[in-house]
């Protein structure tokens, strides 16, 4: 048990659970990033509903959304940390875990502030269907991300998270990794999106995705229809090109957009403290 507010102690323990030799590609990192994204990515700016506050995914109404299939793995990885530092809210723990994991996987430092609570406000509960569907195209992507208040540039930057992890048939119906080394954060996703020739493939379950086959690779690489929609769209495509050419620019824009994602729906005063809740001061920036 650490002192309440000692987020460095929590971060140190998160680092220790990232290495998971029996799981996927040996890292809990990618699925932790996805947990934070799905907890925050339900936000609707117009109605001020959804978002990471409340950690609603612990309950069936939100956790049972089929878009969240597989994220129980991430929550199970984090449970021993919650037991050791019981003062931290799940909502803060999930978002902090992604920030720590991204940094450990070679990604940028993302500004993170605490203060989310686990109080589930039923009037803020997001309806199902707020998260993106990989089988769709650019219109759908805009519909989902404009609702949260993101621009086209931020959408492309955030999509670069698919440099991490893989798709699992028993979770989303899609299959395979986007890049050959999906436990290191990089701009490879943007590079290979334009450089490689992607072929449509129908999986045994009838789901359509795009694949790249190369004898030198251990397995086929995969792209979702939504991933490749980024290179076909005239407003998204220039950002794909910029991020493919300039890793530092991508890291900078990704860090800003991911930081914004984690703050959706959180009201803070000028000192960064969350309004109207008993919150813990401090932050995690190092
Ligand atoms: Fe994603 N994502 N995502 N994604 N995502 C999947 C996995 C991961 C879409 C669909 C899928 C973002 C945007 C989109 C991560 C992070 C982010 C999977 C596979 C699907 C499907 C799930 C599975 O089978 O296990 C779609 C569609 C979009 C979209 O923008 C249109 C964003 C914005 C992020 C982010 O973090 C900012 C990560 C990481 C994974 C890998 C998870 C894992 O277990 O590995």
Tab-separated table of C-alpha atoms and ligand atoms in Angstrom:
chain	number	residue	atom	x	y	z
A	1	UNK	CA	0.000	0.000	0.000
A	2	UNK	CA	1.414	3.350	-1.020
A	3	UNK	CA	0.618	6.821	0.249
A	4	UNK	CA	-2.573	8.162	-1.397
A	5	UNK	CA	-1.498	10.374	-4.281
A	6	UNK	CA	1.817	8.575	-4.888
A	7	UNK	CA	1.241	8.006	-8.593
A	8	UNK	CA	4.947	7.316	-9.132
A	9	UNK	CA	4.589	4.222	-6.943
A	10	UNK	CA	1.595	3.075	-9.014
A	11	UNK	CA	3.471	3.758	-12.255
A	12	UNK	CA	6.437	1.704	-10.997
A	13	UNK	CA	4.130	-1.247	-10.327
A	14	UNK	CA	2.464	-0.880	-13.749
A	15	UNK	CA	5.917	-1.119	-15.354
A	16	UNK	CA	6.454	-4.407	-13.540
A	17	UNK	CA	3.366	-6.111	-14.975
A	18	UNK	CA	3.975	-5.095	-18.599
A	19	UNK	CA	6.161	-8.101	-19.331
A	20	UNK	CA	3.751	-11.041	-19.754
A	21	UNK	CA	5.628	-13.917	-21.417
A	22	UNK	CA	2.519	-16.104	-21.713
A	23	UNK	CA	0.302	-13.438	-23.259
A	24	UNK	CA	0.123	-12.455	-26.957
A	25	UNK	CA	3.514	-11.038	-28.027
A	26	UNK	CA	4.795	-11.027	-24.450
A	27	UNK	CA	3.443	-7.632	-23.416
A	28	UNK	CA	0.329	-6.362	-21.667
A	29	UNK	CA	1.080	-2.913	-23.114
A	30	UNK	CA	-1.091	-2.888	-26.247
A	31	UNK	CA	-4.245	-4.138	-24.558
A	32	UNK	CA	-3.752	-1.610	-21.727
A	33	UNK	CA	-3.618	1.186	-24.306
A	34	UNK	CA	-6.821	-0.117	-25.851
A	35	UNK	CA	-8.521	-0.258	-22.434
A	36	UNK	CA	-7.842	3.435	-21.845
A	37	UNK	CA	-8.935	4.370	-25.373
A	38	UNK	CA	-12.227	2.472	-25.096
A	39	UNK	CA	-12.933	3.872	-21.628
A	40	UNK	CA	-12.497	7.436	-22.946
A	41	UNK	CA	-13.631	6.987	-26.547
A	42	UNK	CA	-17.343	6.784	-25.704
A	43	UNK	CA	-17.428	10.521	-25.085
A	44	UNK	CA	-20.012	12.755	-26.741
A	45	UNK	CA	-19.214	16.467	-26.522
A	46	UNK	CA	-22.761	17.638	-27.307
A	47	UNK	CA	-24.456	15.695	-24.502
A	48	UNK	CA	-21.399	15.504	-22.207
A	49	UNK	CA	-21.898	11.760	-21.743
A	50	UNK	CA	-19.439	8.864	-21.798
A	51	UNK	CA	-15.695	9.290	-21.227
A	52	UNK	CA	-13.168	7.751	-18.847
A	53	UNK	CA	-14.655	9.116	-15.621
A	54	UNK	CA	-16.567	6.436	-13.706
A	55	UNK	CA	-14.779	3.413	-15.224
A	56	UNK	CA	-18.176	2.199	-16.397
A	57	UNK	CA	-16.666	-0.716	-18.300
A	58	UNK	CA	-16.601	-2.639	-15.016
A	59	UNK	CA	-20.344	-3.090	-15.436
A	60	UNK	CA	-22.406	-4.946	-18.017
A	61	UNK	CA	-24.082	-1.881	-19.534
A	62	UNK	CA	-20.750	-0.675	-20.947
A	63	UNK	CA	-18.404	-3.651	-20.426
A	64	UNK	CA	-20.800	-5.938	-22.295
A	65	UNK	CA	-20.641	-3.846	-25.478
A	66	UNK	CA	-19.194	-6.245	-28.045
A	67	UNK	CA	-16.677	-3.540	-29.020
A	68	UNK	CA	-15.100	-4.104	-25.598
A	69	UNK	CA	-14.571	-7.860	-26.035
A	70	UNK	CA	-11.145	-8.917	-24.739
A	71	UNK	CA	-10.562	-5.882	-22.541
A	72	UNK	CA	-11.130	-8.012	-19.446
A	73	UNK	CA	-7.529	-9.195	-20.001
A	74	UNK	CA	-6.324	-5.649	-19.431
A	75	UNK	CA	-8.468	-5.242	-16.344
A	76	UNK	CA	-7.190	-8.547	-14.911
A	77	UNK	CA	-3.563	-7.442	-15.457
A	78	UNK	CA	-4.272	-4.307	-13.448
A	79	UNK	CA	-6.167	-5.899	-10.565
A	80	UNK	CA	-3.064	-6.642	-8.395
A	81	UNK	CA	-2.097	-2.974	-8.769
A	82	UNK	CA	-5.499	-1.825	-7.610
A	83	UNK	CA	-5.161	-4.175	-4.617
A	84	UNK	CA	-1.765	-2.718	-3.686
A	85	UNK	CA	-2.835	0.901	-4.176
A	86	UNK	CA	-6.503	0.734	-3.250
A	87	UNK	CA	-6.763	4.547	-3.009
A	88	UNK	CA	-6.465	5.014	-6.791
A	89	UNK	CA	-9.713	5.001	-8.751
A	90	UNK	CA	-10.079	2.470	-11.553
A	91	UNK	CA	-10.686	5.351	-13.947
A	92	UNK	CA	-7.323	6.907	-13.031
A	93	UNK	CA	-5.569	3.534	-13.006
A	94	UNK	CA	-6.752	2.560	-16.497
A	95	UNK	CA	-5.728	5.857	-18.038
A	96	UNK	CA	-2.381	6.004	-16.176
A	97	UNK	CA	-1.607	2.404	-17.215
A	98	UNK	CA	-1.855	3.371	-20.897
A	99	UNK	CA	0.409	6.388	-20.393
A	100	UNK	CA	3.022	4.267	-18.597
A	101	UNK	CA	2.747	1.432	-21.155
A	102	UNK	CA	3.130	3.774	-24.138
A	103	UNK	CA	6.287	5.289	-22.647
A	104	UNK	CA	7.727	1.871	-21.801
A	105	UNK	CA	7.065	0.659	-25.351
A	106	UNK	CA	9.192	3.518	-26.686
A	107	UNK	CA	6.389	6.015	-27.211
A	108	UNK	CA	6.121	9.666	-26.187
A	109	UNK	CA	5.410	10.959	-22.696
A	110	UNK	CA	1.762	11.837	-22.410
A	111	UNK	CA	0.612	14.429	-19.938
A	112	UNK	CA	-1.668	12.769	-17.407
A	113	UNK	CA	-3.627	14.252	-14.556
A	114	UNK	CA	-5.498	12.365	-11.829
A	115	UNK	CA	-8.895	13.042	-10.327
A	116	UNK	CA	-11.279	10.683	-12.150
A	117	UNK	CA	-13.648	8.921	-9.787
A	118	UNK	CA	-15.356	5.552	-9.936
A	119	UNK	CA	-18.774	7.027	-9.362
A	120	UNK	CA	-20.973	5.828	-12.192
A	121	UNK	CA	-23.396	8.582	-13.045
A	122	UNK	CA	-26.282	6.851	-14.833
A	123	UNK	CA	-27.177	10.062	-16.647
A	124	UNK	CA	-23.683	10.023	-18.259
A	125	UNK	CA	-23.773	6.354	-19.306
A	126	UNK	CA	-22.895	6.035	-22.998
A	127	UNK	CA	-25.267	4.057	-25.200
A	128	UNK	CA	-23.706	1.127	-27.070
A	129	UNK	CA	-22.297	1.708	-30.526
A	130	UNK	CA	-20.175	4.749	-29.653
A	131	UNK	CA	-16.878	3.012	-30.562
A	132	UNK	CA	-15.700	2.654	-34.179
A	133	UNK	CA	-16.461	-0.311	-36.436
A	134	UNK	CA	-13.400	-1.446	-38.386
A	135	UNK	CA	-15.449	-2.630	-41.352
A	136	UNK	CA	-16.504	0.932	-42.240
A	137	UNK	CA	-14.977	3.899	-44.068
A	138	UNK	CA	-14.014	7.562	-43.692
A	139	UNK	CA	-17.559	8.869	-43.063
A	140	UNK	CA	-17.987	6.542	-40.121
A	141	UNK	CA	-14.567	7.470	-38.697
A	142	UNK	CA	-15.503	11.169	-38.845
A	143	UNK	CA	-18.932	10.513	-37.322
A	144	UNK	CA	-17.303	8.763	-34.325
A	145	UNK	CA	-14.371	11.139	-33.745
A	146	UNK	CA	-16.090	14.464	-34.511
A	147	UNK	CA	-18.613	13.506	-31.788
A	148	UNK	CA	-15.684	13.576	-29.325
A	149	UNK	CA	-14.384	16.874	-30.735
A	150	UNK	CA	-11.364	15.648	-32.713
A	151	UNK	CA	-10.062	17.109	-35.994
A	152	UNK	CA	-8.961	15.140	-39.071
A	153	UNK	CA	-5.301	15.600	-38.080
A	154	UNK	CA	-5.972	14.294	-34.563
A	155	UNK	CA	-7.911	11.325	-35.951
A	156	UNK	CA	-4.931	10.251	-38.073
A	157	UNK	CA	-2.501	10.765	-35.176
A	158	UNK	CA	-4.656	8.678	-32.828
A	159	UNK	CA	-5.018	5.933	-35.443
A	160	UNK	CA	-1.243	5.495	-35.186
A	161	UNK	CA	-1.922	3.511	-31.989
A	162	UNK	CA	-2.407	0.594	-34.372
A	163	UNK	CA	1.376	0.436	-34.467
A	164	UNK	CA	0.746	-1.631	-31.322
A	165	UNK	CA	-0.790	-5.010	-30.674
A	166	UNK	CA	-2.915	-7.245	-32.793
A	167	UNK	CA	-6.444	-8.260	-33.701
A	168	UNK	CA	-7.968	-11.403	-32.239
A	169	UNK	CA	-10.639	-13.352	-34.094
A	170	UNK	CA	-12.388	-14.300	-30.848
A	171	UNK	CA	-12.595	-10.640	-29.793
A	172	UNK	CA	-13.265	-8.460	-32.830
A	173	UNK	CA	-13.526	-11.042	-35.617
A	174	UNK	CA	-10.443	-9.573	-37.338
A	175	UNK	CA	-7.066	-11.270	-37.203
A	176	UNK	CA	-3.351	-10.441	-37.035
A	177	UNK	CA	-0.880	-7.666	-36.201
A	178	UNK	CA	-0.608	-4.378	-38.119
A	179	UNK	CA	3.181	-4.231	-37.926
A	180	UNK	CA	5.943	-6.841	-37.423
A	181	UNK	CA	7.018	-5.526	-34.001
A	182	UNK	CA	3.823	-4.445	-32.273
A	183	UNK	CA	5.235	-4.004	-28.812
A	184	UNK	CA	7.450	-1.044	-29.837
A	185	UNK	CA	5.731	2.247	-30.518
A	186	UNK	CA	6.810	3.737	-33.835
A	187	UNK	CA	5.485	5.197	-37.101
A	188	UNK	CA	5.794	1.906	-39.009
A	189	UNK	CA	1.990	1.683	-39.330
A	190	UNK	CA	1.937	4.827	-41.488
A	191	UNK	CA	4.948	3.783	-43.538
A	192	UNK	CA	3.699	0.335	-44.495
A	193	UNK	CA	0.156	1.552	-45.048
A	194	UNK	CA	1.319	3.360	-48.188
A	195	UNK	CA	4.403	1.315	-49.125
A	196	UNK	CA	2.946	-2.181	-49.049
A	197	UNK	CA	0.380	-3.644	-51.368
A	198	UNK	CA	-2.643	-4.715	-49.302
A	199	UNK	CA	-4.924	-7.433	-50.613
A	200	UNK	CA	-8.471	-8.004	-49.485
A	201	UNK	CA	-8.964	-11.295	-47.670
A	202	UNK	CA	-12.117	-12.959	-46.350
A	203	UNK	CA	-11.433	-14.826	-43.118
A	204	UNK	CA	-13.063	-18.179	-42.242
A	205	UNK	CA	-15.640	-16.288	-40.176
A	206	UNK	CA	-16.675	-14.265	-43.245
A	207	UNK	CA	-15.030	-11.051	-42.001
A	208	UNK	CA	-13.172	-8.997	-44.627
A	209	UNK	CA	-9.834	-7.321	-43.919
A	210	UNK	CA	-6.665	-6.472	-45.828
A	211	UNK	CA	-3.425	-8.436	-45.603
A	212	UNK	CA	0.191	-8.195	-46.674
A	213	UNK	CA	2.077	-11.451	-47.149
A	214	UNK	CA	5.867	-11.616	-47.158
A	215	UNK	CA	7.914	-14.806	-46.906
A	216	UNK	CA	10.381	-13.119	-44.579
A	217	UNK	CA	7.698	-12.388	-42.021
A	218	UNK	CA	6.487	-14.901	-39.419
A	219	UNK	CA	2.887	-14.050	-40.145
A	220	UNK	CA	0.664	-11.968	-42.406
A	221	UNK	CA	0.241	-8.326	-41.491
A	222	UNK	CA	-3.277	-6.933	-41.401
A	223	UNK	CA	-5.146	-3.670	-41.910
A	224	UNK	CA	-8.767	-2.863	-41.212
A	225	UNK	CA	-10.932	-1.211	-43.857
A	226	UNK	CA	-10.931	1.846	-41.526
A	227	UNK	CA	-7.116	1.869	-41.460
A	228	UNK	CA	-6.825	1.934	-45.249
A	229	UNK	CA	-9.625	4.496	-45.491
A	230	UNK	CA	-7.071	6.960	-44.105
A	231	UNK	CA	-4.924	6.779	-47.254
A	232	UNK	CA	-7.888	7.084	-49.611
A	233	UNK	CA	-9.358	10.198	-48.034
A	234	UNK	CA	-8.031	13.526	-49.301
A	235	UNK	CA	-8.047	15.204	-45.896
A	236	UNK	CA	-6.624	12.265	-43.902
A	237	UNK	CA	-4.006	11.169	-46.484
A	238	UNK	CA	-1.603	14.150	-46.158
A	239	UNK	CA	-1.287	13.411	-42.422
A	240	UNK	CA	-0.561	9.734	-43.105
A	241	UNK	CA	2.266	10.883	-45.391
A	242	UNK	CA	3.622	13.411	-42.871
A	243	UNK	CA	3.623	10.884	-40.024
A	244	UNK	CA	5.261	8.233	-42.240
A	245	UNK	CA	8.069	10.672	-43.009
A	246	UNK	CA	8.473	12.296	-39.611
A	247	UNK	CA	8.347	10.126	-36.498
A	248	UNK	CA	8.953	13.068	-34.135
A	249	UNK	CA	5.996	14.958	-35.567
A	250	UNK	CA	3.820	11.864	-35.172
A	251	UNK	CA	4.949	11.339	-31.561
A	252	UNK	CA	4.277	14.995	-30.739
A	253	UNK	CA	0.797	14.981	-32.302
A	254	UNK	CA	-0.050	11.574	-30.876
A	255	UNK	CA	0.927	12.639	-27.352
A	256	UNK	CA	-1.277	15.738	-27.581
A	257	UNK	CA	-4.272	13.889	-29.043
A	258	UNK	CA	-4.036	10.946	-26.638
A	259	UNK	CA	-3.722	13.360	-23.711
A	260	UNK	CA	-6.857	15.143	-24.961
A	261	UNK	CA	-8.686	11.802	-25.287
A	262	UNK	CA	-8.000	10.926	-21.643
A	263	UNK	CA	-9.380	14.308	-20.518
A	264	UNK	CA	-12.696	14.120	-22.386
A	265	UNK	CA	-15.560	14.930	-20.033
A	266	UNK	CA	-13.270	15.824	-17.089
A	267	UNK	CA	-13.920	19.339	-15.790
A	268	UNK	CA	-10.894	20.947	-14.128
A	269	UNK	CA	-10.245	24.259	-12.433
A	270	UNK	CA	-7.263	26.498	-13.273
A	271	UNK	CA	-4.997	24.394	-11.009
A	272	UNK	CA	-5.859	21.195	-12.819
A	273	UNK	CA	-8.022	19.885	-9.996
A	274	UNK	CA	-11.234	18.140	-10.947
A	275	UNK	CA	-14.289	20.206	-10.101
A	276	UNK	CA	-16.950	18.911	-7.703
A	277	UNK	CA	-15.146	15.760	-6.567
A	278	UNK	CA	-12.857	14.848	-3.682
A	279	UNK	CA	-9.807	14.564	-5.815
A	280	UNK	CA	-6.169	13.876	-5.238
A	281	UNK	CA	-3.661	16.552	-6.157
A	282	UNK	CA	-0.563	15.869	-8.170
A	283	UNK	CA	0.156	14.425	-11.546
A	284	UNK	CA	2.434	12.227	-13.504
A	285	UNK	CA	4.641	13.874	-16.083
A	286	UNK	CA	8.073	12.272	-15.823
B	1	LIG	FE1	-8.038	0.122	-32.324
B	1	LIG	N1	-8.675	-1.752	-32.772
B	1	LIG	N2	-9.477	0.907	-33.521
B	1	LIG	N3	-7.484	1.986	-31.759
B	1	LIG	N4	-6.692	-0.694	-31.054
B	1	LIG	C1	-8.151	-2.936	-32.311
B	1	LIG	C2	-7.052	-3.078	-31.506
B	1	LIG	C3	-6.350	-2.018	-30.959
B	1	LIG	C4	-10.357	0.206	-34.293
B	1	LIG	C5	-10.568	-1.163	-34.255
B	1	LIG	C6	-9.751	-2.049	-33.583
B	1	LIG	C7	-7.998	3.152	-32.238
B	1	LIG	C8	-8.888	3.277	-33.313
B	1	LIG	C9	-9.577	2.235	-33.884
B	1	LIG	C10	-5.789	0.024	-30.302
B	1	LIG	C11	-5.794	1.388	-30.067
B	1	LIG	C12	-6.607	2.301	-30.753
B	1	LIG	C13	-8.897	-4.025	-32.862
B	1	LIG	C14	-8.629	-5.499	-32.597
B	1	LIG	C15	-9.885	-3.488	-33.651
B	1	LIG	C16	-10.920	-4.244	-34.462
B	1	LIG	C17	-9.280	-5.926	-31.273
B	1	LIG	C18	-9.031	-7.375	-30.983
B	1	LIG	O1	-9.510	-8.204	-31.768
B	1	LIG	O2	-8.370	-7.681	-29.979
B	1	LIG	C19	-11.049	1.103	-35.191
B	1	LIG	C20	-12.118	0.691	-36.174
B	1	LIG	C21	-10.553	2.357	-34.957
B	1	LIG	C22	-10.889	3.620	-35.665
B	1	LIG	O3	-10.296	4.681	-35.364
B	1	LIG	C23	-11.718	3.709	-36.672
B	1	LIG	C24	-7.488	4.269	-31.489
B	1	LIG	C25	-7.892	5.723	-31.728
B	1	LIG	C26	-6.622	3.739	-30.540
B	1	LIG	C27	-5.838	4.462	-29.475
B	1	LIG	O4	-5.302	3.865	-28.603
B	1	LIG	C28	-5.724	5.910	-29.511
B	1	LIG	C29	-4.801	-0.889	-29.747
B	1	LIG	C30	-3.589	-0.487	-28.904
B	1	LIG	C31	-5.150	-2.161	-30.163
B	1	LIG	C32	-4.402	-3.480	-29.890
B	1	LIG	C33	-5.046	-4.220	-28.744
B	1	LIG	C34	-4.413	-5.563	-28.456
B	1	LIG	O5	-5.023	-6.312	-27.694
B	1	LIG	O6	-3.330	-5.875	-28.953
